[in-house]
XYZ file of N, CA and C in Angstrom:
333
model
N -99.236 23.307 -63.959
C -99.443 22.644 -65.435
C -99.593 24.066 -66.189
N -98.872 23.825 -67.744
C -98.558 25.314 -68.165
C -99.633 24.756 -68.940
N -99.971 25.767 -69.716
C -101.093 26.247 -71.112
C -100.949 25.570 -72.422
N -99.815 24.897 -72.117
C -99.644 24.077 -73.558
C -100.020 22.691 -73.290
N -100.373 22.126 -71.486
C -100.813 21.029 -71.627
C -102.719 21.035 -71.557
N -102.558 19.937 -72.254
C -103.958 19.794 -72.965
C -105.268 19.213 -71.474
N -104.025 18.663 -70.666
C -105.424 18.285 -69.841
C -105.363 19.737 -68.576
N -104.893 20.710 -69.011
C -105.082 21.865 -67.788
C -106.483 22.106 -67.809
N -106.493 22.420 -66.353
C -107.904 22.595 -65.982
C -108.622 23.886 -66.417
N -107.818 24.729 -66.748
C -108.521 26.023 -68.138
C -108.898 25.649 -68.797
N -108.363 24.692 -69.572
C -109.180 23.910 -71.086
C -110.511 23.325 -70.348
N -110.444 22.366 -69.650
C -111.855 21.938 -68.875
C -113.040 22.891 -68.794
N -112.609 24.045 -68.331
C -113.750 24.722 -68.156
C -114.072 26.399 -69.222
N -112.626 25.771 -70.201
C -113.473 26.880 -71.213
C -114.240 26.388 -72.420
N -115.367 26.925 -72.202
C -116.135 26.330 -73.570
C -116.044 26.656 -74.600
N -114.861 27.188 -75.133
C -114.553 27.967 -76.562
C -113.365 27.067 -76.768
N -112.724 25.591 -76.123
C -111.552 24.935 -76.202
C -112.079 23.914 -77.564
N -111.547 23.512 -78.359
C -111.885 22.921 -79.418
C -111.855 21.172 -79.288
N -112.664 20.765 -78.107
C -112.209 19.394 -77.721
C -112.845 18.343 -78.466
N -113.684 18.504 -79.208
C -114.665 17.619 -79.554
C -114.234 17.494 -81.141
N -113.940 15.952 -81.751
C -113.939 15.632 -83.117
C -115.374 15.492 -83.139
N -115.559 15.732 -85.006
C -116.996 15.695 -85.684
C -117.623 14.770 -85.106
N -117.129 13.598 -85.083
C -117.809 12.658 -84.818
C -118.214 12.487 -83.931
N -117.942 12.663 -82.345
C -118.233 13.166 -81.157
C -119.223 13.893 -81.093
N -118.983 15.057 -81.971
C -119.622 16.248 -81.680
C -121.199 15.953 -82.280
N -121.249 15.429 -83.605
C -122.270 15.030 -84.157
C -123.455 13.976 -83.063
N -122.452 13.152 -82.692
C -123.509 12.162 -81.813
C -123.788 13.111 -80.552
N -122.986 14.069 -80.027
C -123.343 14.897 -79.105
C -124.933 15.486 -79.048
N -124.948 16.263 -80.455
C -125.946 16.491 -80.800
C -127.029 16.025 -81.071
N -127.142 15.022 -81.505
C -128.285 14.130 -82.278
C -127.954 14.164 -83.592
N -126.859 14.346 -84.468
C -127.301 14.983 -85.300
C -125.966 14.237 -86.610
N -125.947 14.150 -87.452
C -124.934 13.648 -88.462
C -123.566 14.482 -88.668
N -122.498 14.285 -89.604
C -121.541 14.925 -89.594
C -121.861 15.719 -90.848
N -122.600 15.032 -91.810
C -123.136 16.171 -92.713
C -123.545 17.213 -92.414
N -124.844 17.136 -91.129
C -125.523 18.336 -90.527
C -124.461 19.392 -90.053
N -123.138 19.015 -89.385
C -122.405 20.068 -89.068
C -121.261 20.909 -90.315
N -121.664 19.933 -91.204
C -120.979 20.326 -91.956
C -121.507 21.790 -93.045
N -123.246 21.317 -92.822
C -123.760 22.515 -93.419
C -124.191 23.561 -92.610
N -123.798 23.247 -91.294
C -123.913 24.202 -90.318
C -122.750 25.355 -90.877
N -121.821 24.602 -90.634
C -120.333 25.415 -90.798
C -120.189 26.383 -92.480
N -121.243 25.554 -93.459
C -121.294 26.199 -94.954
C -121.984 27.557 -94.859
N -123.070 27.433 -93.475
C -123.823 28.719 -93.295
C -123.420 29.356 -92.797
N -122.408 29.440 -92.508
C -121.554 30.706 -91.396
C -121.254 30.742 -90.175
N -122.107 29.532 -89.557
C -122.647 29.843 -88.240
C -121.684 29.838 -87.263
N -120.283 28.947 -87.616
C -118.982 28.991 -86.910
C -118.375 28.723 -88.116
N -117.000 28.804 -87.508
C -116.280 28.175 -88.165
C -115.283 26.949 -87.250
N -115.345 26.292 -87.154
C -114.698 25.293 -86.468
C -113.000 24.970 -86.673
N -112.100 24.740 -85.311
C -110.910 24.723 -85.103
C -110.628 23.948 -86.290
N -109.207 23.577 -86.934
C -108.697 22.302 -87.521
C -107.663 21.992 -86.989
N -107.347 20.882 -86.609
C -106.281 19.811 -85.984
C -105.181 19.894 -86.775
N -103.846 19.821 -86.754
C -102.626 19.919 -87.435
C -102.976 18.816 -88.843
N -103.722 17.565 -88.783
C -103.914 17.123 -89.747
C -105.685 17.486 -90.613
N -106.094 18.610 -90.353
C -106.954 19.204 -91.115
C -108.355 18.805 -90.665
N -108.373 18.139 -89.271
C -109.994 17.565 -88.865
C -110.966 18.411 -88.342
N -111.653 18.589 -88.410
C -112.687 19.473 -87.843
C -112.763 19.208 -86.107
N -112.414 20.709 -85.005
C -112.300 20.403 -83.640
C -113.398 21.234 -83.637
N -114.500 20.604 -82.482
C -115.217 21.601 -81.910
C -115.427 22.072 -80.312
N -115.871 23.323 -80.414
C -116.140 23.711 -78.840
C -117.372 23.221 -78.525
N -117.644 23.216 -76.808
C -118.830 23.129 -76.350
C -119.760 24.082 -76.692
N -119.340 25.496 -76.819
C -120.078 26.750 -77.239
C -120.423 26.647 -78.609
N -119.887 25.785 -79.368
C -120.444 25.658 -81.005
C -120.787 24.673 -80.773
N -121.193 23.348 -80.212
C -122.319 22.830 -80.222
C -123.377 22.931 -79.497
N -123.322 23.550 -78.834
C -124.733 24.426 -78.580
C -125.650 25.042 -79.366
N -124.728 26.045 -80.122
C -125.191 26.537 -81.383
C -125.315 25.660 -82.056
N -125.016 24.703 -82.392
C -125.254 23.691 -83.387
C -126.844 22.721 -82.865
N -126.567 22.447 -81.785
C -127.886 22.000 -81.532
C -129.409 23.034 -81.585
N -128.785 24.140 -81.043
C -129.949 25.278 -81.515
C -130.623 24.841 -82.694
N -129.532 24.911 -83.358
C -129.833 24.894 -85.281
C -130.521 23.990 -85.669
N -130.603 22.708 -84.761
C -131.017 21.390 -85.250
C -132.205 21.260 -84.496
N -132.535 22.256 -83.524
C -134.043 22.197 -82.906
C -134.815 22.808 -83.894
N -133.999 24.197 -84.648
C -135.455 25.289 -85.213
C -135.354 24.278 -86.862
N -134.313 23.898 -87.313
C -134.466 22.992 -88.537
C -135.390 21.699 -88.288
N -135.416 20.845 -87.014
C -136.374 19.983 -86.884
C -138.192 20.375 -86.705
N -138.154 21.679 -86.760
C -139.416 22.284 -86.507
C -139.791 22.526 -88.262
N -138.757 22.365 -89.040
C -139.345 22.833 -90.582
C -138.636 23.962 -91.321
N -137.764 24.626 -90.355
C -137.217 25.758 -91.066
C -135.926 25.243 -91.594
N -135.368 25.889 -92.806
C -133.962 25.472 -93.757
C -132.989 25.660 -92.342
N -131.850 25.125 -92.821
C -130.298 25.317 -91.832
C -130.256 26.744 -92.029
N -129.661 27.084 -93.236
C -129.580 28.385 -93.292
C -130.146 29.272 -92.646
N -131.848 29.323 -92.474
C -132.451 30.096 -91.945
C -132.200 29.968 -90.481
N -131.988 28.582 -89.955
C -132.235 28.329 -88.687
C -130.503 28.615 -87.951
N -129.622 29.073 -88.773
C -128.269 29.257 -88.488
C -128.558 31.067 -88.407
N -129.085 31.589 -89.086
C -129.291 33.191 -89.224
C -129.853 33.471 -87.708
N -131.063 32.702 -87.402
C -131.596 33.097 -86.426
C -131.002 32.726 -85.332
N -130.090 31.773 -85.085
C -129.385 31.432 -84.223
C -128.264 32.397 -83.944
N -127.706 33.032 -85.132
C -127.043 33.963 -85.073
C -127.369 35.377 -84.358
N -128.142 35.655 -84.857
C -129.227 36.901 -84.015
C -129.364 36.789 -82.632
N -129.872 35.582 -82.328
C -130.499 34.797 -81.000
C -128.688 35.024 -80.207
N -127.984 35.053 -80.454
C -126.285 34.848 -79.798
C -126.083 36.343 -79.683
N -126.214 37.018 -80.857
C -126.060 38.438 -80.579
C -126.732 39.400 -80.061
N -127.605 39.001 -79.559
C -129.127 39.425 -78.940
C -128.766 39.099 -77.077
N -128.055 37.988 -77.031
C -127.548 37.638 -75.564
C -126.495 38.406 -75.064
N -125.439 38.450 -76.085
C -124.296 39.040 -76.059
C -124.629 40.691 -75.553
N -125.874 40.911 -76.382
C -125.740 42.752 -76.100
C -126.587 42.742 -74.920
N -127.605 42.056 -74.334
C -127.878 42.252 -73.527
C -127.169 41.876 -71.940
N -126.087 40.843 -72.128
C -125.300 40.811 -71.207
C -124.143 41.889 -71.058
N -123.793 42.309 -72.199
C -123.104 43.732 -72.000
C -123.647 44.589 -71.181
N -125.095 44.827 -71.139
C -126.111 45.605 -70.818
C -126.113 45.909 -69.415
N -126.055 44.465 -69.143
C -126.031 44.494 -67.327
C -124.870 44.507 -67.081
N -123.658 44.488 -67.396
C -122.537 44.511 -66.797
C -122.359 45.869 -66.956
N -122.835 46.985 -67.640
C -122.837 48.418 -67.641
C -123.795 48.814 -66.963
N -124.878 48.478 -66.376
C -126.024 48.183 -65.471
C -127.110 49.196 -66.365
N -127.280 49.043 -67.657
C -128.049 49.270 -68.428
C -129.473 48.133 -68.674
N -130.220 48.521 -68.809
C -131.731 47.401 -69.309
C -132.242 46.702 -68.120
N -131.746 47.140 -66.940
C -132.259 46.023 -65.908
C -133.726 46.368 -65.807
N -134.205 45.577 -65.907
C -135.927 45.973 -65.541
C -136.517 46.828 -64.649
N -137.125 47.518 -64.944
C -137.268 48.475 -64.278
C -137.314 49.570 -63.293
N -135.844 49.635 -64.233
C -134.956 51.013 -64.297
C -134.676 51.595 -65.748
N -134.610 52.959 -65.415
C -134.658 54.247 -66.793
C -133.376 53.957 -66.831
N -133.091 54.130 -68.403
C -132.032 54.084 -69.177
C -131.349 55.709 -69.440
N -130.679 56.521 -68.811
C -130.583 57.777 -68.915
C -129.393 58.161 -69.923
Protein backbone atom coordinates (compact mmCIF):
# COMPACT_ATOMS: atom_id res chain seq x y z
CA UNK A 1 0.00 0.00 0.00
CA UNK A 2 1.20 3.47 -0.79
CA UNK A 3 1.19 6.49 1.50
CA UNK A 4 -1.61 7.98 -0.61
CA UNK A 5 -3.92 5.03 0.11
CA UNK A 6 -6.46 6.17 2.73
CA UNK A 7 -6.76 2.63 4.11
CA UNK A 8 -3.05 2.31 4.78
CA UNK A 9 -2.37 0.62 8.13
CA UNK A 10 -0.11 3.54 9.03
CA UNK A 11 -3.11 5.89 8.98
CA UNK A 12 -5.06 3.62 11.32
CA UNK A 13 -2.20 3.86 13.81
CA UNK A 14 -1.55 7.58 13.31
CA UNK A 15 -3.26 9.52 16.10
CA UNK A 16 -2.75 12.74 14.11
CA UNK A 17 -4.51 11.53 10.97
CA UNK A 18 -7.63 13.70 10.41
CA UNK A 19 -10.16 10.88 10.10
CA UNK A 20 -13.30 12.27 11.74
CA UNK A 21 -15.88 14.70 10.41
CA UNK A 22 -17.21 17.41 12.69
CA UNK A 23 -20.48 15.57 13.31
CA UNK A 24 -18.77 12.28 14.13
CA UNK A 25 -16.16 14.03 16.28
CA UNK A 26 -18.83 15.85 18.29
CA UNK A 27 -20.74 12.61 18.77
CA UNK A 28 -17.62 10.77 19.93
CA UNK A 29 -16.89 13.27 22.71
CA UNK A 30 -20.50 13.94 23.61
CA UNK A 31 -20.46 17.54 22.50
CA UNK A 32 -21.93 19.72 19.78
CA UNK A 33 -20.45 21.09 16.59
CA UNK A 34 -20.69 24.54 18.19
CA UNK A 35 -18.50 23.30 21.06
CA UNK A 36 -15.85 22.11 18.60
CA UNK A 37 -15.97 25.48 16.82
CA UNK A 38 -15.52 27.27 20.17
CA UNK A 39 -12.52 25.09 20.99
CA UNK A 40 -11.06 25.96 17.59
CA UNK A 41 -11.74 29.68 18.20
CA UNK A 42 -9.90 29.39 21.53
CA UNK A 43 -6.86 28.15 19.57
CA UNK A 44 -6.68 24.69 21.14
CA UNK A 45 -5.98 23.28 17.68
CA UNK A 46 -6.54 24.02 14.03
CA UNK A 47 -8.45 21.15 12.41
CA UNK A 48 -7.48 19.91 8.98
CA UNK A 49 -9.75 21.09 6.17
CA UNK A 50 -10.86 18.78 3.38
CA UNK A 51 -10.75 19.93 -0.23
CA UNK A 52 -14.33 21.12 0.19
CA UNK A 53 -13.46 23.09 3.35
CA UNK A 54 -15.00 20.66 5.84
CA UNK A 55 -13.27 20.22 9.19
CA UNK A 56 -11.56 16.90 9.92
CA UNK A 57 -10.32 15.90 13.36
CA UNK A 58 -7.67 13.46 14.54
CA UNK A 59 -7.86 11.19 17.59
CA UNK A 60 -5.28 13.42 19.28
CA UNK A 61 -7.43 16.51 18.73
CA UNK A 62 -10.49 14.67 20.01
CA UNK A 63 -8.66 13.68 23.20
CA UNK A 64 -7.78 17.34 23.79
CA UNK A 65 -11.35 18.48 23.07
CA UNK A 66 -12.77 15.79 25.38
CA UNK A 67 -10.49 17.02 28.17
CA UNK A 68 -11.66 20.61 27.59
CA UNK A 69 -15.24 19.39 27.79
CA UNK A 70 -14.54 17.68 31.14
CA UNK A 71 -13.10 20.89 32.57
CA UNK A 72 -15.81 23.11 31.06
CA UNK A 73 -18.51 20.81 32.46
CA UNK A 74 -17.18 21.68 35.92
CA UNK A 75 -17.92 25.37 35.35
CA UNK A 76 -14.72 26.67 33.75
CA UNK A 77 -15.04 28.77 30.60
CA UNK A 78 -14.09 27.04 27.35
CA UNK A 79 -11.27 29.54 26.77
CA UNK A 80 -9.78 28.88 30.22
CA UNK A 81 -10.25 25.13 29.85
CA UNK A 82 -8.39 25.27 26.52
CA UNK A 83 -5.49 27.10 28.16
CA UNK A 84 -5.36 24.49 30.95
CA UNK A 85 -5.33 21.65 28.40
CA UNK A 86 -2.60 23.35 26.35
CA UNK A 87 -0.46 23.67 29.48
CA UNK A 88 -1.17 20.06 30.49
CA UNK A 89 -0.17 18.90 27.00
CA UNK A 90 3.03 20.96 27.04
CA UNK A 91 3.94 19.56 30.44
CA UNK A 92 3.35 15.98 29.26
CA UNK A 93 5.57 16.61 26.21
CA UNK A 94 8.33 18.06 28.38
CA UNK A 95 8.13 15.13 30.78
CA UNK A 96 8.35 12.69 27.88
CA UNK A 97 11.42 14.47 26.51
CA UNK A 98 13.00 14.33 29.96
CA UNK A 99 12.35 10.58 30.11
CA UNK A 100 13.82 10.11 26.64
CA UNK A 101 16.99 11.91 27.63
CA UNK A 102 17.24 10.15 30.98
CA UNK A 103 16.38 13.15 33.12
CA UNK A 104 13.65 13.62 35.63
CA UNK A 105 13.36 9.98 36.58
CA UNK A 106 12.04 9.75 40.14
CA UNK A 107 14.82 9.03 42.59
CA UNK A 108 17.65 10.24 40.36
CA UNK A 109 19.46 13.54 40.47
CA UNK A 110 19.84 15.68 37.39
CA UNK A 111 23.44 16.75 36.89
